PDB file of C-alpha atoms in Angstrom:
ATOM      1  CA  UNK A   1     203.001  59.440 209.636  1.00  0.00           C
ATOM      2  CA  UNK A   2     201.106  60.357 206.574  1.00  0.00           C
ATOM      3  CA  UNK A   3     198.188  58.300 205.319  1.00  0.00           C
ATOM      4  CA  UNK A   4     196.755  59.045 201.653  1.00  0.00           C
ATOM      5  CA  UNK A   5     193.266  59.041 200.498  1.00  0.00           C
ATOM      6  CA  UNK A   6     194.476  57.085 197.334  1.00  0.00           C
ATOM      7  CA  UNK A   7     196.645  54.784 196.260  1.00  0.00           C
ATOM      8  CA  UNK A   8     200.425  56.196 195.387  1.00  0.00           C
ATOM      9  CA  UNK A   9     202.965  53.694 193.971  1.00  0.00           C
ATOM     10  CA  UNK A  10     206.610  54.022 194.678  1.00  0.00           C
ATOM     11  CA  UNK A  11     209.651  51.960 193.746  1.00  0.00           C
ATOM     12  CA  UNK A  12     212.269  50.643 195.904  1.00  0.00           C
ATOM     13  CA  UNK A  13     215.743  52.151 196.114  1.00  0.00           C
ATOM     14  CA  UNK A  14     218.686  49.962 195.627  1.00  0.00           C
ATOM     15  CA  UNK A  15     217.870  47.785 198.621  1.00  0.00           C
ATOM     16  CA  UNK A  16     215.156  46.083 196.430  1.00  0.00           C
ATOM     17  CA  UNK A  17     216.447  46.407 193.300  1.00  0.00           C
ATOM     18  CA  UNK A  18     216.753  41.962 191.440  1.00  0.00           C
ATOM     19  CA  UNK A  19     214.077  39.972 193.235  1.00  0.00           C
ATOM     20  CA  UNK A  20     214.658  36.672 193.218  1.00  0.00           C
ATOM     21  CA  UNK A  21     213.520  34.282 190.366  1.00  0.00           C
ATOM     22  CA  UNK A  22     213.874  31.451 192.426  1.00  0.00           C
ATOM     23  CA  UNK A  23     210.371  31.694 194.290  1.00  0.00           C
ATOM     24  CA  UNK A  24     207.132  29.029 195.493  1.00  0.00           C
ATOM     25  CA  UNK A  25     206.580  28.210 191.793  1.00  0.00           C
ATOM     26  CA  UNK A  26     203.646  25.648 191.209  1.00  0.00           C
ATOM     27  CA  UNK A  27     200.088  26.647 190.209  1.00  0.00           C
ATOM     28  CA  UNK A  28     199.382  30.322 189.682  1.00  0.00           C
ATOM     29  CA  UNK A  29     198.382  32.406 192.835  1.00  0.00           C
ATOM     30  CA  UNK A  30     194.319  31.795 194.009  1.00  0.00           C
ATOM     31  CA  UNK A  31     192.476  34.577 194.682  1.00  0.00           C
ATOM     32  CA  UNK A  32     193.648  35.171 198.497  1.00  0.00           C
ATOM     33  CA  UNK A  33     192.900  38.736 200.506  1.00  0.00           C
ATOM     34  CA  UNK A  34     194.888  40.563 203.164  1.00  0.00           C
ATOM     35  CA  UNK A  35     193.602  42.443 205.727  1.00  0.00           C
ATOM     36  CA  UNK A  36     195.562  44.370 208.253  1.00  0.00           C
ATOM     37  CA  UNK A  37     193.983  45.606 211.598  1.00  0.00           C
ATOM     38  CA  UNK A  38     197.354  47.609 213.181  1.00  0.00           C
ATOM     39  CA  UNK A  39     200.358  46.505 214.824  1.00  0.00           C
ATOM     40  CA  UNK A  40     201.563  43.160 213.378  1.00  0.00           C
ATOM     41  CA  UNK A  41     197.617  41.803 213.478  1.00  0.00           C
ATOM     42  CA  UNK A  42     196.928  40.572 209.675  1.00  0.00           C
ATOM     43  CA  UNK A  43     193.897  38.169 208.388  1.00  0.00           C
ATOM     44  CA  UNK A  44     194.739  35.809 205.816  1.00  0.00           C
ATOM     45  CA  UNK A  45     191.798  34.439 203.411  1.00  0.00           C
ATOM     46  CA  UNK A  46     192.303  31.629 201.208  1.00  0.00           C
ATOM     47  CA  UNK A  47     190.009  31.236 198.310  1.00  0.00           C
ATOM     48  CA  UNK A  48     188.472  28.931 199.606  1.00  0.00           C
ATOM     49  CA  UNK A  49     187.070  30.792 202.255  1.00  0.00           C
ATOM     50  CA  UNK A  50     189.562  29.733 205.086  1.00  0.00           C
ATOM     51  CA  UNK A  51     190.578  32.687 207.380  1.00  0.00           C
ATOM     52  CA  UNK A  52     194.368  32.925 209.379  1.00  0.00           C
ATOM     53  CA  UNK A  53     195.055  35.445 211.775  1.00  0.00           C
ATOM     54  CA  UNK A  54     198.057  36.589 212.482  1.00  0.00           C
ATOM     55  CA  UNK A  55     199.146  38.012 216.059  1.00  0.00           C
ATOM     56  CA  UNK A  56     196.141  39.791 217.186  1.00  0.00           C
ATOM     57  CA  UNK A  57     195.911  42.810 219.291  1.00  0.00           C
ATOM     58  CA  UNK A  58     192.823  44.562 221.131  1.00  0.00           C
ATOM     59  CA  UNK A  59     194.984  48.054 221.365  1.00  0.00           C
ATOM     60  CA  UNK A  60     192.318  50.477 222.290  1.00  0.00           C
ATOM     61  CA  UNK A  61     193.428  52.547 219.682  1.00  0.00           C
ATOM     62  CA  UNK A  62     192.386  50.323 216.870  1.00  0.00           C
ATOM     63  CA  UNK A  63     189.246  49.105 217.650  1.00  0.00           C
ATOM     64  CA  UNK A  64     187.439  52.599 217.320  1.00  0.00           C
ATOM     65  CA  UNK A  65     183.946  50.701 218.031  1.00  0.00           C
ATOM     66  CA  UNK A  66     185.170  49.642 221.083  1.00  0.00           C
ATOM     67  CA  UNK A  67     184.381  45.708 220.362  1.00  0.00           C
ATOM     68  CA  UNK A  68     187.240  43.873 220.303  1.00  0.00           C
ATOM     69  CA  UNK A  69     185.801  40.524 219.150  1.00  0.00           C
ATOM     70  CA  UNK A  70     184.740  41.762 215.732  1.00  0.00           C
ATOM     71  CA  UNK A  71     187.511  39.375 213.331  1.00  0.00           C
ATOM     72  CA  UNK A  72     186.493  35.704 212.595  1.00  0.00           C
ATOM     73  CA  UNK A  73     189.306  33.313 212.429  1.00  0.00           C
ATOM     74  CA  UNK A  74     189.194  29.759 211.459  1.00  0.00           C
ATOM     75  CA  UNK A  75     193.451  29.334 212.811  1.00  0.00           C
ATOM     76  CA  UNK A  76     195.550  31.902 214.576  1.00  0.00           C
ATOM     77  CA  UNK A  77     199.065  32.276 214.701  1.00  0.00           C
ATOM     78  CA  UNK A  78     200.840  33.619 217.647  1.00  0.00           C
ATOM     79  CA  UNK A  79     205.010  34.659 217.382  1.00  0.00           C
ATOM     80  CA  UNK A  80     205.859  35.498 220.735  1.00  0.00           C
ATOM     81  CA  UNK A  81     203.884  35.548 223.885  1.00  0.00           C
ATOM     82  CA  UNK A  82     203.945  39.724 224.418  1.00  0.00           C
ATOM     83  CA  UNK A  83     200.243  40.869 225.031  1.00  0.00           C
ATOM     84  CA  UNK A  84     199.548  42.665 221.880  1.00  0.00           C
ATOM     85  CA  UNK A  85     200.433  39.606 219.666  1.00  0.00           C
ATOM     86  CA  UNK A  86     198.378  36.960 221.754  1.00  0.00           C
ATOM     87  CA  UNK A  87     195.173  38.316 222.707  1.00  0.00           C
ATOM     88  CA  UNK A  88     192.127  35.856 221.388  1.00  0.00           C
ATOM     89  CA  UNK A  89     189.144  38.606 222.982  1.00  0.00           C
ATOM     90  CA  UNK A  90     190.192  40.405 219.025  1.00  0.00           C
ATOM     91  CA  UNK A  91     188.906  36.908 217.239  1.00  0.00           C
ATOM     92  CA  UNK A  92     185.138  36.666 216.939  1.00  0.00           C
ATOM     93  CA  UNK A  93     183.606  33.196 217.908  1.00  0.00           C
ATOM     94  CA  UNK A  94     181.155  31.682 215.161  1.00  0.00           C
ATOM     95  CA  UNK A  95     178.787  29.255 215.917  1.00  0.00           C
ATOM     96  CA  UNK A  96     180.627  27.967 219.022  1.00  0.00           C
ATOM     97  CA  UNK A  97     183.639  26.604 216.737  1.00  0.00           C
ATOM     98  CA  UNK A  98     187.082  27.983 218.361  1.00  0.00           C
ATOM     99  CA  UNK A  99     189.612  28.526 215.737  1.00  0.00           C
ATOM    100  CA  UNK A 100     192.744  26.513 216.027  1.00  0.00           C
ATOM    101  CA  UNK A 101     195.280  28.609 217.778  1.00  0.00           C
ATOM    102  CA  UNK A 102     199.316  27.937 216.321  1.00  0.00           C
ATOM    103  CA  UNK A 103     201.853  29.035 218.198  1.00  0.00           C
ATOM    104  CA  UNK A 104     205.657  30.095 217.601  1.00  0.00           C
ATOM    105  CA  UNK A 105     206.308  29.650 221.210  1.00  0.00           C
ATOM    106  CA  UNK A 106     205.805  26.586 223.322  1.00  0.00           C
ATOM    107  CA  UNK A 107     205.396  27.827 226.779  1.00  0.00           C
ATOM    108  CA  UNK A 108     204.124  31.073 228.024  1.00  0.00           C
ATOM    109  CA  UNK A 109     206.547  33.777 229.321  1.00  0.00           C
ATOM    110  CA  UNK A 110     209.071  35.904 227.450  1.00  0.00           C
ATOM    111  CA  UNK A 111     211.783  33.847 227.591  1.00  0.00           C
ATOM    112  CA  UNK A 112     209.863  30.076 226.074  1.00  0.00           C
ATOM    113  CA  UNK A 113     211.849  28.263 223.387  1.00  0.00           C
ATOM    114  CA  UNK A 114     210.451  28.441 219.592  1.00  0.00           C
ATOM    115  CA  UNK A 115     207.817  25.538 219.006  1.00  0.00           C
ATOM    116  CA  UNK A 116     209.723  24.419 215.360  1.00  0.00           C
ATOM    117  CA  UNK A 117     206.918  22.409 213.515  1.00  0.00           C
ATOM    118  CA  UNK A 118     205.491  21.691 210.116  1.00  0.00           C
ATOM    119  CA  UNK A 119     202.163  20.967 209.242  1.00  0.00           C
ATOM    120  CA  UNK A 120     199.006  20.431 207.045  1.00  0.00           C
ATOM    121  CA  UNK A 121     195.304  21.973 208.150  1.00  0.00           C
ATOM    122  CA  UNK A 122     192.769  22.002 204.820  1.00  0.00           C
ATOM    123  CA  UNK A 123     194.669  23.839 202.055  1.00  0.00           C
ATOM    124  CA  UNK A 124     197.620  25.308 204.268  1.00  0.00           C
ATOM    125  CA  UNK A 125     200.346  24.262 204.857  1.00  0.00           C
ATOM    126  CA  UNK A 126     202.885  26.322 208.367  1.00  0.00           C
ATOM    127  CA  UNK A 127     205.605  26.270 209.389  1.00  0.00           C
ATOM    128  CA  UNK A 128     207.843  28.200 212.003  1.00  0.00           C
ATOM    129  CA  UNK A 129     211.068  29.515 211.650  1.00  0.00           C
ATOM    130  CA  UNK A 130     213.103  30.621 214.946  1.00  0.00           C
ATOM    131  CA  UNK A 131     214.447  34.154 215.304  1.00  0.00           C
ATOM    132  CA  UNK A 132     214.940  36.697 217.871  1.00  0.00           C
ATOM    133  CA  UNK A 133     213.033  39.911 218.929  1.00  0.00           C
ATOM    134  CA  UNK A 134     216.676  41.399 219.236  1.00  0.00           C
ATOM    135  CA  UNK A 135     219.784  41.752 217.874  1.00  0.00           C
ATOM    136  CA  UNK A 136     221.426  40.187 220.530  1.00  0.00           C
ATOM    137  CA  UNK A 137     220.106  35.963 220.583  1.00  0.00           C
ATOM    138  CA  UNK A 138     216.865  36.660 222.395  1.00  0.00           C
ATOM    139  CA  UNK A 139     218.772  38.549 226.140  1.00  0.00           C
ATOM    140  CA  UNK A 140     216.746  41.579 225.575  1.00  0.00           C
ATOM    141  CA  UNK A 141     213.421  40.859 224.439  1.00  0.00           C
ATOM    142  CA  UNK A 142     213.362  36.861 223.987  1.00  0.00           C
ATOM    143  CA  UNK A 143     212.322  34.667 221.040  1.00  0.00           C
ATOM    144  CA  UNK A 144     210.143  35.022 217.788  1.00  0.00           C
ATOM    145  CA  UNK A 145     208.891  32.769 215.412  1.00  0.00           C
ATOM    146  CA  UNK A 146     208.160  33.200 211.772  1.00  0.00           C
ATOM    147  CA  UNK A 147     205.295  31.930 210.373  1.00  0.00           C
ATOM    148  CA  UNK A 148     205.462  30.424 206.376  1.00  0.00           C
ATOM    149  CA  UNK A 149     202.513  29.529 204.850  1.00  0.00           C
ATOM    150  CA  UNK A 150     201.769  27.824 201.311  1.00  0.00           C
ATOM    151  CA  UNK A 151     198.320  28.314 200.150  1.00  0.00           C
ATOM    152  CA  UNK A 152     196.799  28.607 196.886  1.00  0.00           C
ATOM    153  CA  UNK A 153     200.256  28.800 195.102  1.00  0.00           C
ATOM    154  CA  UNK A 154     201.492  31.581 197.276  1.00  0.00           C
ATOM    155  CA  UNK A 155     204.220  31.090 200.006  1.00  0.00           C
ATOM    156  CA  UNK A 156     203.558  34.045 202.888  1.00  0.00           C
ATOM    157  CA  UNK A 157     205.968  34.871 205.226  1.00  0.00           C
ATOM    158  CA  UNK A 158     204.965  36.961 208.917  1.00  0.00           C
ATOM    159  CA  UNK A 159     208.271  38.151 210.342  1.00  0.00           C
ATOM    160  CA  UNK A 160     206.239  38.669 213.503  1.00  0.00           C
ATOM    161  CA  UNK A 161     208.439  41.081 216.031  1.00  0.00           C
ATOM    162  CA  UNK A 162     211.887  40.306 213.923  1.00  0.00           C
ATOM    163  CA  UNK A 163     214.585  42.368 216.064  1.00  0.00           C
ATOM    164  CA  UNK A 164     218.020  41.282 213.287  1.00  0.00           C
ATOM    165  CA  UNK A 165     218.941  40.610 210.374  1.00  0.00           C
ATOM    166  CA  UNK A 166     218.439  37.262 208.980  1.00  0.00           C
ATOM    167  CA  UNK A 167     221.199  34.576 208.912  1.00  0.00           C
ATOM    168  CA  UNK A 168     222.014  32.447 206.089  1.00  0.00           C
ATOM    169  CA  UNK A 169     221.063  29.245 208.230  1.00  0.00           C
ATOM    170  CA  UNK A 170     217.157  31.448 208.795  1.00  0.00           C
ATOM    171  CA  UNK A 171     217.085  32.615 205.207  1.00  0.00           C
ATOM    172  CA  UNK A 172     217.254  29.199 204.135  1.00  0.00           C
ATOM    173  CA  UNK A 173     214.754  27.525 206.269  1.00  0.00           C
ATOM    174  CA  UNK A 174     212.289  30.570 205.288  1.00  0.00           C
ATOM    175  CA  UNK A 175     212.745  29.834 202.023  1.00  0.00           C
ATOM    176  CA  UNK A 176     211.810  31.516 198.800  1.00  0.00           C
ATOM    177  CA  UNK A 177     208.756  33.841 199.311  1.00  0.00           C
ATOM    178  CA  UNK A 178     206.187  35.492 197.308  1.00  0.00           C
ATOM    179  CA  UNK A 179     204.860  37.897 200.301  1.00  0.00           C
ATOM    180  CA  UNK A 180     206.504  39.395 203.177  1.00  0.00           C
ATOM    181  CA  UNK A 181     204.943  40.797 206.335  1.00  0.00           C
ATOM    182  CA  UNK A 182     207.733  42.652 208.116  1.00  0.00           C
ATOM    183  CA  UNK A 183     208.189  45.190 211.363  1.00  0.00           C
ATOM    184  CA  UNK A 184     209.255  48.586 210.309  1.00  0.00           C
ATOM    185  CA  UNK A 185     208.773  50.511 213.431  1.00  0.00           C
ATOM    186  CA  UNK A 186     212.467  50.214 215.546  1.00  0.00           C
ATOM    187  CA  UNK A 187     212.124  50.646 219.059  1.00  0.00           C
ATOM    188  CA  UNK A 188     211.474  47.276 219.984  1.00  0.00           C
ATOM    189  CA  UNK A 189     211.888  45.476 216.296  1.00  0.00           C
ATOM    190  CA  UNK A 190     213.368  46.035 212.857  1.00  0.00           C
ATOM    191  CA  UNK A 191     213.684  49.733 211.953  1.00  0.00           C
ATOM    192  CA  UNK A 192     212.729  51.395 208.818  1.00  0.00           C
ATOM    193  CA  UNK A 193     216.693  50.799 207.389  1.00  0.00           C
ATOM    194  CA  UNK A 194     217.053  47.236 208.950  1.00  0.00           C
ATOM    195  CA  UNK A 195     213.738  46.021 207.627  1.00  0.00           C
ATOM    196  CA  UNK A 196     214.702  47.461 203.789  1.00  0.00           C
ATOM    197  CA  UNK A 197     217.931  45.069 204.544  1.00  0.00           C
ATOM    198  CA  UNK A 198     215.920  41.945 205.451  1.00  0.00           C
ATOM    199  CA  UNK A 199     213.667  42.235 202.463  1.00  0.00           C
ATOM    200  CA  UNK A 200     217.040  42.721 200.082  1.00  0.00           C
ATOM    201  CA  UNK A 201     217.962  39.110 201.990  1.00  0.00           C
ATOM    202  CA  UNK A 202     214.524  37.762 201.444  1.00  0.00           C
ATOM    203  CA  UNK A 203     213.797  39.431 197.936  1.00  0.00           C
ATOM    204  CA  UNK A 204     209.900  38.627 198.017  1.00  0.00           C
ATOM    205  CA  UNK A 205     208.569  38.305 194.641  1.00  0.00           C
ATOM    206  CA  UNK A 206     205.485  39.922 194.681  1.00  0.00           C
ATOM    207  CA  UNK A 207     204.192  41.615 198.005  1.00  0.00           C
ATOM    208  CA  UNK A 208     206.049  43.210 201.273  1.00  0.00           C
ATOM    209  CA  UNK A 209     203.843  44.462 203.703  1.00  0.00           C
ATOM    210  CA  UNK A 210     204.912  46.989 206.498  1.00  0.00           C
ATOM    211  CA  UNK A 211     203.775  45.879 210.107  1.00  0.00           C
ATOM    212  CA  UNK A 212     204.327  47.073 213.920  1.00  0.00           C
ATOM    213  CA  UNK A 213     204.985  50.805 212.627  1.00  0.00           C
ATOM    214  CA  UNK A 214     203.643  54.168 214.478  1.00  0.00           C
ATOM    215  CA  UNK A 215     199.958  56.039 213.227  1.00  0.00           C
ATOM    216  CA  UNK A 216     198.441  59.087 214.116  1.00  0.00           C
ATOM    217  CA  UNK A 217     196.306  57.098 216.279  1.00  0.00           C
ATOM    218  CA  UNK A 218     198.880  54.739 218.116  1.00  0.00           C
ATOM    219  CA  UNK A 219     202.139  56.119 218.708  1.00  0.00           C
ATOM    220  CA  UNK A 220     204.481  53.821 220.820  1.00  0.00           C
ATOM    221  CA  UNK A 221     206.716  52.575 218.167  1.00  0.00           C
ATOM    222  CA  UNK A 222     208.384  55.022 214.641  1.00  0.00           C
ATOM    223  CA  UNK A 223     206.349  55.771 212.111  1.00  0.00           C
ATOM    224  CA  UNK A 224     206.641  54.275 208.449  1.00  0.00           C
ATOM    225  CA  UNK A 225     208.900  57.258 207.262  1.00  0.00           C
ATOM    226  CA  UNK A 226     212.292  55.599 207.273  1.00  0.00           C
ATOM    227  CA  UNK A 227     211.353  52.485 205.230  1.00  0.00           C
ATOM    228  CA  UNK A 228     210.703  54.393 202.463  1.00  0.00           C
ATOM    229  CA  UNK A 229     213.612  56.825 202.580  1.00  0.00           C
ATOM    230  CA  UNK A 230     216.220  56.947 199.320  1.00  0.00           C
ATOM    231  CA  UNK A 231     213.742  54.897 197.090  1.00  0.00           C
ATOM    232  CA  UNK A 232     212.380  55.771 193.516  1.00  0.00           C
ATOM    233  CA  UNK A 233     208.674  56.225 193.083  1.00  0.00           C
ATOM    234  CA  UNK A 234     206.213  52.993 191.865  1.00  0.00           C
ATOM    235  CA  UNK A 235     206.410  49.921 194.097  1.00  0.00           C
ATOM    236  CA  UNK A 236     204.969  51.363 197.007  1.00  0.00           C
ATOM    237  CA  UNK A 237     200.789  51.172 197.209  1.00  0.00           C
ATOM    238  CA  UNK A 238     199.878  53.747 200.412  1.00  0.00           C
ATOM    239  CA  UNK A 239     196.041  52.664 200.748  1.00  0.00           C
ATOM    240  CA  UNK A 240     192.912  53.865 202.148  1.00  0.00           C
ATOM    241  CA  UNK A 241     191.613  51.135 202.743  1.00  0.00           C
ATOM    242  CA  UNK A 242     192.111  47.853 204.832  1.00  0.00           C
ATOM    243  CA  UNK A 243     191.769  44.862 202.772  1.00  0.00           C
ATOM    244  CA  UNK A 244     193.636  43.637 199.299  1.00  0.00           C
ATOM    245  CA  UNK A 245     193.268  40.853 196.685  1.00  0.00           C
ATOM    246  CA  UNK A 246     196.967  39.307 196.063  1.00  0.00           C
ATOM    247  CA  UNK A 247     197.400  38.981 192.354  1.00  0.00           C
ATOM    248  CA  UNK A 248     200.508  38.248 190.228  1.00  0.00           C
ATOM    249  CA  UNK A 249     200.075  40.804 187.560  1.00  0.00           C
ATOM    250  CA  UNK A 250     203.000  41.245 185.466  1.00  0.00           C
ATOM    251  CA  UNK A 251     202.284  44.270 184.501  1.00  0.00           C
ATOM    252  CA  UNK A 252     202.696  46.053 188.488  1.00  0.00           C
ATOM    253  CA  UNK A 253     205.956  47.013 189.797  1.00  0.00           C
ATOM    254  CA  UNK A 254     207.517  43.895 191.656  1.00  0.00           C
ATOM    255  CA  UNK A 255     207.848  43.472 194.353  1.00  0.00           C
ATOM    256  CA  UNK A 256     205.100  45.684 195.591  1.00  0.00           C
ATOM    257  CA  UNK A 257     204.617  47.015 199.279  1.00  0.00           C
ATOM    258  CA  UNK A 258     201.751  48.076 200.237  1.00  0.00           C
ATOM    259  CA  UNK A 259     201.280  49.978 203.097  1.00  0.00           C
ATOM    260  CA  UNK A 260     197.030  49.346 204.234  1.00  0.00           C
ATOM    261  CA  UNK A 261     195.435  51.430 206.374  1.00  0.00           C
ATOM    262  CA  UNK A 262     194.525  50.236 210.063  1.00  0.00           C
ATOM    263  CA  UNK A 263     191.200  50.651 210.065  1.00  0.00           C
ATOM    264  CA  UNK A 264     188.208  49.580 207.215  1.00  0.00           C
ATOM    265  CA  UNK A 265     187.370  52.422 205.163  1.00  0.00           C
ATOM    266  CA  UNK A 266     183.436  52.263 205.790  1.00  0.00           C
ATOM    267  CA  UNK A 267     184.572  52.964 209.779  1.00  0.00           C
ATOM    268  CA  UNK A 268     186.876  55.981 208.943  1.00  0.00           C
ATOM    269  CA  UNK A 269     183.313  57.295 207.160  1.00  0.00           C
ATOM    270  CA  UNK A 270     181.138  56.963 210.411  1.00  0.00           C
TER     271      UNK A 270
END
């Protein structure tokens, strides 16, 4: 896989061609940030300051430094119980306070039942959705929850290690969705041409983000290539960096994916 050094914007083929009016509505989106860290490992911040981490890793691979505990977290969400969605030693510890720790499984093991649950901490508001890290009910590979959150007028969506295509009875506990995180990588989740299909079923408004996909530093799962096969070029955002601010700018392609590097650029420099 290819990264670029700047930005390039590509549009979806036909697979995301009429988003979905029909989204979170309510007050405008606050000024929330993504960062991605590899694998399916993302870090929500809310504007006001409140931090969610989504199934974190400490692959080798990614942590260049070698320190592992390097990403505050004030809650962390866990989809399945697989080691390189679960492991806390990648969320740093501040000032003694242990982040709450949500997860889309209730018992350890690869074959626990989804933990189905709403509820409210500070501004956010999760809840779980059950799926399967297969396409065949969970036999291969077990359960998966997906996490939806509402925050600052956006609704967020981690597909954590989504192995199907989404029913109608999922799609409509999901929900409309502004931003998607989604596995691209095959192997052991959605490939590149499954994962376009899910987002047509979804139809975020504003964001998809790519997750659980091959690098040229970790190489276990496909590379990005096939989710962007057949489209037209400017909804895609390939980044150099690690980190965005969500925004609902009219004027951008929409829905946008954007593809962030693994790594912050400031380490890529040393």
């Amino acid at each position: 896989m290819r990264l670029w050094a700047f930005a390039i914007l590509v549009l979806f083929g036909s697979a995301f061609l009429g988003a979905s009016t029909a989204h979170s509505g309510g007050k405008a989106g606050g000024p929330i940030k993504i960062e991605y860290h590899g694998q399916s490992f993302y870090i929500l911040t809310t504007s006001k300051g409140t931090r969610v981490a989504f199934d974190p890793h400490t692959i080798p691979a990614y942590h260049p430094d070698g320190i592992v505990n390097q990403h505050p977290a004030d809650i962390v969400c866990m989809s399945h119980n697989h080691p390189d969605h679960t492991r806390m030693e990648a969320i740093k510890i501040e000032k003694g306070k242990k982040p709450t720790i949500l997860r889309g499984l209730k018992t350890p093991g690869n074959r626990a039942d989804w933990n189905i649950f709403q509820k409210t901490i500070g501004e956010l508001k999760f809840k779980t959705v059950g799926v399967y890290h297969d396409d065949s009910e969970g036999l291969a590979r077990g359960k998966v929850a997906v996490f939806v959150v509402e925050v600052d007028g956006w609704r967020i969506a981690h597909l954590g290690d989504l192995g199907h295509l989404l029913t109608p009875s999922q799609l409509k506990r999901i929900g409309p969705v502004d931003v998607v995180m989604i596995p691209v990588g095959g192997i052991y989740t959605l490939n590149g041409a499954e994962a376009k299909k899910v987002v047509a079923q979804l139809k975020p408004k504003e964001y998809v983000f790519p997750m659980h996909f091959g690098t040229k530093v970790f190489e276990d799962v496909l590379p990005v290539d096939e989710f962007y096969e057949d489209v037209e070029k400017r909804r895609i955002a390939v980044l150099d960096e690690n980190v965005i601010k969500l925004n609902r700018d009219p004027q951008r392609p929409r829905p946008l994916i954007v593809q962030l590097h693994y790594w912050a650029k400031e380490k890529k420099e040393k």
